[in-house]
Short mmCIF file of C-alpha atoms in Angstrom, two decimals:
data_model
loop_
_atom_site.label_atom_id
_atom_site.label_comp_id
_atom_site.label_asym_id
_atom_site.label_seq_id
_atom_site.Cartn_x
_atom_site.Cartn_y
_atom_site.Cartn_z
CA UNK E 1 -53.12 -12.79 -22.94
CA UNK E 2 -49.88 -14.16 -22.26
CA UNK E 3 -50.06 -17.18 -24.75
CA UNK E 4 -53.64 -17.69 -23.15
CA UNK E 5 -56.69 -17.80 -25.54
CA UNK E 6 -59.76 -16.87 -23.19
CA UNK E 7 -62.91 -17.31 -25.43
CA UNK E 8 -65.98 -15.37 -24.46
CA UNK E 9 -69.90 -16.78 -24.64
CA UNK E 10 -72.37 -15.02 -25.42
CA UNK E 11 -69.96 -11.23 -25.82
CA UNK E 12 -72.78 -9.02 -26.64
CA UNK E 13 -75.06 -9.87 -23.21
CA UNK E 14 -75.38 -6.33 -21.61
CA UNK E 15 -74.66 -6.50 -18.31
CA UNK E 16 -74.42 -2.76 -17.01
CA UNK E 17 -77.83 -1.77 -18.96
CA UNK E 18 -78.06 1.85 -17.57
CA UNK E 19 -74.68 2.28 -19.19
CA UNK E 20 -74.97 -0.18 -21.99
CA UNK E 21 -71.95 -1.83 -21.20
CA UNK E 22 -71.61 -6.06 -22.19
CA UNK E 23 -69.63 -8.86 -21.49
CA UNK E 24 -67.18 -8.22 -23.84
CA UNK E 25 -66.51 -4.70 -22.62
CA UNK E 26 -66.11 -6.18 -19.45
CA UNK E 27 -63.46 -8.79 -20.85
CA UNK E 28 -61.84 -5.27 -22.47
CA UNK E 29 -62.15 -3.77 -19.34
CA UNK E 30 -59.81 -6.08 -17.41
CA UNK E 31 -57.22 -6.67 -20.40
CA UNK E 32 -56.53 -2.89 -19.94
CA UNK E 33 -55.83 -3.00 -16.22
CA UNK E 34 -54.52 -6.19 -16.50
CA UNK E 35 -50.83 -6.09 -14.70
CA UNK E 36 -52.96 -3.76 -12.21
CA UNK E 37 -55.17 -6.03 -11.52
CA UNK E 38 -52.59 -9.04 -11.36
CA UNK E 39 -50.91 -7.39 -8.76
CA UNK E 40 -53.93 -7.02 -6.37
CA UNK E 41 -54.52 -10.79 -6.54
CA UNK E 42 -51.32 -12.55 -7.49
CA UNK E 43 -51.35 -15.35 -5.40
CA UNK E 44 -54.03 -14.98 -3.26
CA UNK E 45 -57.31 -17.28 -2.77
CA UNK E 46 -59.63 -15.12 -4.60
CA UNK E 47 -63.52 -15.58 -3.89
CA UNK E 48 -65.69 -14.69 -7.04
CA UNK E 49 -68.38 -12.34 -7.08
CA UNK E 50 -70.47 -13.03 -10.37
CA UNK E 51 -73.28 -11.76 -11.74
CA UNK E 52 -74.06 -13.90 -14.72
CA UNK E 53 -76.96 -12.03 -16.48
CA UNK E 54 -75.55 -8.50 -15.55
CA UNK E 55 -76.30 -6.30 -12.42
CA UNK E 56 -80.10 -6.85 -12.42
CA UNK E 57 -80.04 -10.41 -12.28
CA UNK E 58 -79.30 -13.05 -9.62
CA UNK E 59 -75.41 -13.11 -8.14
CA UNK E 60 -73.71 -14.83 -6.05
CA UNK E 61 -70.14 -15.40 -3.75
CA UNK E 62 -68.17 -18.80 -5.04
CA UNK E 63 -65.44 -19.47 -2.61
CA UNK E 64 -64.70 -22.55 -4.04
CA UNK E 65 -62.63 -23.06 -7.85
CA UNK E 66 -65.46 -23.29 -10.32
CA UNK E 67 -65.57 -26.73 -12.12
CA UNK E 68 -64.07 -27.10 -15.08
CA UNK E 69 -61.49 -24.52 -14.34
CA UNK E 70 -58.62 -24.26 -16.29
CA UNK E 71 -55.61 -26.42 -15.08
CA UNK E 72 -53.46 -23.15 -15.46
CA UNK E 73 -54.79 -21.84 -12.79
CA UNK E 74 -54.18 -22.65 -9.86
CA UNK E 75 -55.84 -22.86 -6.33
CA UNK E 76 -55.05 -22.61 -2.97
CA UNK E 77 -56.67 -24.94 -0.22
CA UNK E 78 -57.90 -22.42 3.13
CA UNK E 79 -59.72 -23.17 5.97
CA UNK E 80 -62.58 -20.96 7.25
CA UNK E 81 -63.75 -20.35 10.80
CA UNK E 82 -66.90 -22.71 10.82
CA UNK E 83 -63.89 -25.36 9.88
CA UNK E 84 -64.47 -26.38 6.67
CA UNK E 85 -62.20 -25.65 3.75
CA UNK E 86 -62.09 -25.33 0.19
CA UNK E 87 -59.79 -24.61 -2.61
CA UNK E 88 -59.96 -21.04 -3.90
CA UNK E 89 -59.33 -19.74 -7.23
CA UNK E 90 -55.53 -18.31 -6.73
CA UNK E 91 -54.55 -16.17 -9.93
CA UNK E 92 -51.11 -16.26 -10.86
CA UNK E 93 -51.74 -14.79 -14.76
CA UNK E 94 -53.67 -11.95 -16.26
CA UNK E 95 -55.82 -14.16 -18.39
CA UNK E 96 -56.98 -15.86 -15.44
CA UNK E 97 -58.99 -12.79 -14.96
CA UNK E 98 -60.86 -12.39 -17.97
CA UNK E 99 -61.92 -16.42 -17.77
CA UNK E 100 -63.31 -15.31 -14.77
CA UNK E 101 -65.34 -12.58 -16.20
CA UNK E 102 -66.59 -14.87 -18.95
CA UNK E 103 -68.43 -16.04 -16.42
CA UNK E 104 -69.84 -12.99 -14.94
CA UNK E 105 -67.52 -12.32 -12.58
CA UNK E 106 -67.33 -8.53 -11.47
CA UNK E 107 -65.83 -7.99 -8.47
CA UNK E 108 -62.90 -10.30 -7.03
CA UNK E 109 -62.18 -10.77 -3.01
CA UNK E 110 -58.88 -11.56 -2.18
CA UNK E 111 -57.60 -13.07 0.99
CA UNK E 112 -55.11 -11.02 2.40
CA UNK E 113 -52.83 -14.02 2.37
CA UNK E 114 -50.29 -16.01 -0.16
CA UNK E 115 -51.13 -19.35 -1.65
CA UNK E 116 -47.35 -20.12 0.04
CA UNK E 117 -49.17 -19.44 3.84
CA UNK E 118 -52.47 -19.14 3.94
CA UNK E 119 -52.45 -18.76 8.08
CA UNK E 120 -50.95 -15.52 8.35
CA UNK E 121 -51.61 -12.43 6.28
CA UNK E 122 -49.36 -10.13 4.81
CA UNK E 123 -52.03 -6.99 4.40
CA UNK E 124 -53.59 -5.13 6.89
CA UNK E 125 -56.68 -3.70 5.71
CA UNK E 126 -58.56 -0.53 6.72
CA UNK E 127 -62.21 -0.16 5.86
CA UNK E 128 -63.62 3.26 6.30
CA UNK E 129 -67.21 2.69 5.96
CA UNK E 130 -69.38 5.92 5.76
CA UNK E 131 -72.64 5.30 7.84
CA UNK E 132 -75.81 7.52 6.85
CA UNK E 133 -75.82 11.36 7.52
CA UNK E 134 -72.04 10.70 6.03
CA UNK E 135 -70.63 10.11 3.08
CA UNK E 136 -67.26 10.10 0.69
CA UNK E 137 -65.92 13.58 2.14
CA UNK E 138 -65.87 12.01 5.81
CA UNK E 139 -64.22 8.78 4.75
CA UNK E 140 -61.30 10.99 2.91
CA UNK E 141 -61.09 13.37 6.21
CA UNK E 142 -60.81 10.55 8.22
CA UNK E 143 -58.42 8.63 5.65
CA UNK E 144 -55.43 11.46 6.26
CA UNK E 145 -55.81 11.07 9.93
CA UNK E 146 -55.42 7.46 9.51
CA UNK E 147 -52.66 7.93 7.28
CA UNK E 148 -50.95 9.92 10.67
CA UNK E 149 -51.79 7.60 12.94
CA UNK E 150 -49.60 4.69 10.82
CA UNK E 151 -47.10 6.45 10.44
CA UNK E 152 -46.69 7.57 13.71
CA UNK E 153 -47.19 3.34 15.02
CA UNK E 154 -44.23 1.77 13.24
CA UNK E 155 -43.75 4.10 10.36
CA UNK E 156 -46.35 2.56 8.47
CA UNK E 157 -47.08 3.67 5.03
CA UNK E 158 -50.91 2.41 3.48
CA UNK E 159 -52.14 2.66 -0.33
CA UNK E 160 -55.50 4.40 -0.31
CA UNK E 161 -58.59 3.34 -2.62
CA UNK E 162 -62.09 4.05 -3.38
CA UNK E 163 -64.34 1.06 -2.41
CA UNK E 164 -66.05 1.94 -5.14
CA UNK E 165 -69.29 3.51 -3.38
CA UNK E 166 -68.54 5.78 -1.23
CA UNK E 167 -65.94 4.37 1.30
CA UNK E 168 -62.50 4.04 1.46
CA UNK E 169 -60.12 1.21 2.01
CA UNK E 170 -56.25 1.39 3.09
CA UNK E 171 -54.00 -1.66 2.31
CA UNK E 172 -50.74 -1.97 4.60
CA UNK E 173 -48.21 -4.22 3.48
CA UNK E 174 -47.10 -6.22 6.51
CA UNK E 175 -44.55 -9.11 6.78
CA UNK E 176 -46.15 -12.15 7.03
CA UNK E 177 -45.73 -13.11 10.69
CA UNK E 178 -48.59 -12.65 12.48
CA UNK E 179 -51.67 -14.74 12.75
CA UNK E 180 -55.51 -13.69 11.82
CA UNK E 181 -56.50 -12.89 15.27
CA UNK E 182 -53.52 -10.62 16.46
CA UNK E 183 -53.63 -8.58 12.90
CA UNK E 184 -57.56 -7.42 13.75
CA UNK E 185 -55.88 -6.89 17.01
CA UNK E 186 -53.65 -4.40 15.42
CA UNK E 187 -56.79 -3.27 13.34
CA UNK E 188 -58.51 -2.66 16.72
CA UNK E 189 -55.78 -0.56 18.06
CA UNK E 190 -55.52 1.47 15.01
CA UNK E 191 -59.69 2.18 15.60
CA UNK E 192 -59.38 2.37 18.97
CA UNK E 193 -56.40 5.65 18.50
CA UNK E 194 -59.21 6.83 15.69
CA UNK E 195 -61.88 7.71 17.81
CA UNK E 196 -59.53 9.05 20.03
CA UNK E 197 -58.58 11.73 17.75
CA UNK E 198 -61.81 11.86 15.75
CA UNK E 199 -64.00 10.85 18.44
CA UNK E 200 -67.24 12.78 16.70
CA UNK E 201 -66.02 12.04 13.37
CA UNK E 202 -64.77 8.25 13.23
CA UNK E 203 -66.19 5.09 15.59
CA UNK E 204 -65.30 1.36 15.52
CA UNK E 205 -68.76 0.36 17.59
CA UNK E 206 -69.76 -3.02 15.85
CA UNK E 207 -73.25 -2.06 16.79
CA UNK E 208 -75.19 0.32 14.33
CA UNK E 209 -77.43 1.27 16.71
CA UNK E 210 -74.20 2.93 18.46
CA UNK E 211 -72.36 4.44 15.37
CA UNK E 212 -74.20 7.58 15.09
CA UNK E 213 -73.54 9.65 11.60
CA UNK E 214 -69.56 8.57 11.45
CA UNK E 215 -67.29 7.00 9.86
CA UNK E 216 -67.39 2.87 10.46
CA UNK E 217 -63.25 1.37 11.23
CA UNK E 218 -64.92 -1.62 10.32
CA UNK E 219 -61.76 -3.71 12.08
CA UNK E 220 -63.44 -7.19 11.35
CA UNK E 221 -62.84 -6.91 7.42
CA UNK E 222 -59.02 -8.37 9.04
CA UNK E 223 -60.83 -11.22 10.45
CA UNK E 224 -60.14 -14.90 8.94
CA UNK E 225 -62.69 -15.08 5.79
CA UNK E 226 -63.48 -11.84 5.27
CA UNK E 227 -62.11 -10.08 2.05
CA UNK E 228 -62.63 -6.64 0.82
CA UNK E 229 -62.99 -5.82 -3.61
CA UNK E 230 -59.73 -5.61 -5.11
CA UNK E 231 -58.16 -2.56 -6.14
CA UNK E 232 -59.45 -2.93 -10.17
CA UNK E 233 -62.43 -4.90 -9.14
CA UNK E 234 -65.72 -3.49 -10.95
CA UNK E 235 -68.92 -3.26 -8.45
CA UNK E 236 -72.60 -4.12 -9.23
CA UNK E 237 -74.10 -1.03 -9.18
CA UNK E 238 -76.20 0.66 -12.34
CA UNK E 239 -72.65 3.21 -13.30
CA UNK E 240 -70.76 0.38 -13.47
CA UNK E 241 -67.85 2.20 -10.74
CA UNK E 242 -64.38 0.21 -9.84
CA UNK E 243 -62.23 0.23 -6.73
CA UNK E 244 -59.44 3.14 -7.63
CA UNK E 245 -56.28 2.83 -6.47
CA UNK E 246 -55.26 6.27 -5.30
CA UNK E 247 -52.07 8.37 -4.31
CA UNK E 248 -52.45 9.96 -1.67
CA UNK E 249 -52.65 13.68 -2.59
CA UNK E 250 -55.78 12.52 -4.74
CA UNK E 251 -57.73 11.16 -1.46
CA UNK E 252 -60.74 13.72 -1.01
CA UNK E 253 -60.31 15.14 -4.25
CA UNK E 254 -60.88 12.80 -6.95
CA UNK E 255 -64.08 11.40 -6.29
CA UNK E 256 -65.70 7.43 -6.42
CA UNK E 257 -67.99 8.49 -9.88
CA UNK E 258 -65.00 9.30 -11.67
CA UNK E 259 -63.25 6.12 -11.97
CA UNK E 260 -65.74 3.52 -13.93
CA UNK E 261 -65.42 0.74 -16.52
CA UNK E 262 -65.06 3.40 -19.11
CA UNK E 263 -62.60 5.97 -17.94
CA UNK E 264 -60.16 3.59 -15.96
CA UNK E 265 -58.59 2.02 -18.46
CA UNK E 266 -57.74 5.60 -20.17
CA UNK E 267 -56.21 6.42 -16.23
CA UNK E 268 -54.32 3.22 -16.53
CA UNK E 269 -52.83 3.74 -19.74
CA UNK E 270 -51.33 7.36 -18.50
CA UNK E 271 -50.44 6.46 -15.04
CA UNK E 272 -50.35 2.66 -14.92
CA UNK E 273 -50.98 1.05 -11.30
CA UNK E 274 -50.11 3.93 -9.06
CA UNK E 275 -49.70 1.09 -6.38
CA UNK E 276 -46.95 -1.10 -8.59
CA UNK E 277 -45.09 -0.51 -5.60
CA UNK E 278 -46.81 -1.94 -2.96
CA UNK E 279 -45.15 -5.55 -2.60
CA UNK E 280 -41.86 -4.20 -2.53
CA UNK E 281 -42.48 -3.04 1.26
CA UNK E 282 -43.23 -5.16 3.57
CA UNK E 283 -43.93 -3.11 7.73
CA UNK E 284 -43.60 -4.61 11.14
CA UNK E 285 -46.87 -4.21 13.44
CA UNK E 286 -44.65 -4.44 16.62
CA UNK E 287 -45.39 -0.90 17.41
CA UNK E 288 -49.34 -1.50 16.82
CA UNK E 289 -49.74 -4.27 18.93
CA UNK E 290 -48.05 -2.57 21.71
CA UNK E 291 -50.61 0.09 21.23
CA UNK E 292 -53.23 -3.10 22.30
CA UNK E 293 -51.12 -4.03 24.66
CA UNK E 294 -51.19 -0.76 26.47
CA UNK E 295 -55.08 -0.43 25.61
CA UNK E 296 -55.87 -3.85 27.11
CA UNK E 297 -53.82 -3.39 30.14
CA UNK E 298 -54.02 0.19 30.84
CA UNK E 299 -57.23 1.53 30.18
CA UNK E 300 -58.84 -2.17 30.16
CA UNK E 301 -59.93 -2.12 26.73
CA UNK E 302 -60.98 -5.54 26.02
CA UNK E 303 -61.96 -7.34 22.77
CA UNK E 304 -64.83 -6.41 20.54
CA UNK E 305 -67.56 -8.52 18.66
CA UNK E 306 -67.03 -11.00 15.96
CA UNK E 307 -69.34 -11.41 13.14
CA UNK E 308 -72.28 -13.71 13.92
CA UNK E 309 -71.52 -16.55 11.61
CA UNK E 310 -68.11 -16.58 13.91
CA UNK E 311 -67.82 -19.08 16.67
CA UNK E 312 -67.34 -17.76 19.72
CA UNK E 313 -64.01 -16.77 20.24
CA UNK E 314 -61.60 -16.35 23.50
CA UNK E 315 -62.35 -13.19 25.56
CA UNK E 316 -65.11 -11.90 22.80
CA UNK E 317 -67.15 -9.77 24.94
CA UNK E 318 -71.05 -11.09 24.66
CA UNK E 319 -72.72 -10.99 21.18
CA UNK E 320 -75.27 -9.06 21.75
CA UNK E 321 -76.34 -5.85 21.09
CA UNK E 322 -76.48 -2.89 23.65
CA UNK E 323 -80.53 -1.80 23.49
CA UNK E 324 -81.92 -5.56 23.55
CA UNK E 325 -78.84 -6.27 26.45
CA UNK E 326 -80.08 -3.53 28.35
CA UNK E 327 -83.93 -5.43 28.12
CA UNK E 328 -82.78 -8.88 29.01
CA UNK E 329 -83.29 -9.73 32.58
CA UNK E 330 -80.09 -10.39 34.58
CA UNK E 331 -79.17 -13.18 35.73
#
């Protein structure tokens, strides 16, 4: 691949055994969406998701480069909120890719940053997580509202994709100005106008207890360390499914079990990466954060929960959920 010879252990270890797929169709798997693929995670700190005996063994998340890396591929040095810091895998070729599935890599998490400033991203990402008593049909519903509502904040256009199960994500180009904690601020607003307009359909309430059967904004996937599959990226489940990239007019039609390790690369080879265009835009979130602006200071809308490996952070409402709250004594 490119003048690259990636040589593969071990090619015939099944790794999907409900669908017989190995290692090497793996390998086969990301040659064909290569460029697609590239595109996703060109430059970016990339943690690895690996699973080397196949889905049914033991897996795990390696933010940091694995030793004895190639030194053709390069890494980028981030920082994460505990404080600590690592170099990341940062893929600048498609045959960095397949090295990583030689070792039983499946799914890839990108930062939604550049190696060239890793402080300030240049995606904003929308998670549309279905919670139970909903599933792929809600996400998509909800997805064309969310469409509306960024393109009505800024004239904001977002590339839809499955997550692969049954969510949806949609990825924003933004220009790189803006800092980790006033992009989630934008993702915030962007809930915030969704369950306004879907308010029995669509809720950003960090606690499940409070969710009810909707759709999950889950607006902390923008916060500093937390990454979302790639578009291309194959998940661990027995059917061996991949995050699709979508055009819109597909969203709610096509659905998450038709797009797997075998039919993708037949997609790709008609249609190539129906979001090649996505770095050639690049949107303001002006008009978003004066959305916040107006939430926070009209209608007093404050901040909501971080995750709870997250230090505290400024004006975080209390980490804690509502039913044990409601128990504790005041004091």
């Amino acid at each position: 691949m490119g003048g690259r010879t990636v040589r593969l252990s071990s090619p015939d270890k099944v790794f999907f055994p409900e669908r017989g797929f190995t290692k090497l169709d793996l390998a086969r798997y990301y040659t064909a969406v290569g460029p697609g693929i590239l595109r996703a995670l060109r430059n970016r700190p990339t943690t690895l998701e690996r699973y080397p005996d196949g889905v049914g063994g033991e897996w795990f998340f390696q933010k940091r480069a694995p030793k004895g890396m190639p030194d053709w591929i390069p890494t980028a040095h981030i920082t994460f909120p505990s404080g600590r810091s690592a170099d990341e895998m940062c893929p600048t070729e498609e045959a960095a890719v397949v090295w990583a599935a030689q070792y039983g890599t499946l799914t890839f998490h990108p930062w939604p940053v550049r190696a060239t400033d890793v402080d300030r991203p240049d995606e904003l990402r929308i998670d549309l997580d279905p919670q139970p008593g909903t599933d792929y049909a809600d996400a998509a519903r909800a997805a064309h509202e969310l469409r509306a509502v960024l393109d009505e904040f800024g004239g904001l256009r977002g590339w839809p994709k499955t997550s692969g199960g049954r969510g949806l994500h949609v990825f924003v180009p933004i220009e790189p100005r803006w800092t980790f904690t006033q992009v989630r601020r934008a993702a915030i607003a962007v809930g915030r106008e969704m369950e306004r307009r879907m308010p029995e359909q669509v809720t950003i309430k960090w606690w499940k207890e409070e969710r009810g059967r909707r759709i999950f904004l889950d607006y902390n996937q923008t916060a500093r360390d937390r990454t979302i599959a790639s578009a291309y990226s194959v998940r661990p489940r027995p059917h061996a499914p991949v995050s699709a990239p979508l055009r819109w007019e597909e969203v709610g039609v096509a659905q998450p079990r038709d797009f797997d390790l075998a039919t993708m690369p037949a997609r790709f080879a008609e249609l190539g990466d129906v979001h090649a265009d996505m770095d050639d835009h690049a949107y303001s979130l002006d008009a978003l954060l004066e959305l916040a602006r107006r939430d926070e200071h009209d209608h007093g809308l404050a901040d909501l929960p971080y995750p709870p490996e997250y230090p505290k952070m400024p004006g975080e409402p209390k980490r804690v959920q509502p039913s044990r709250a409601r128990r504790e004594p005041s004091s």
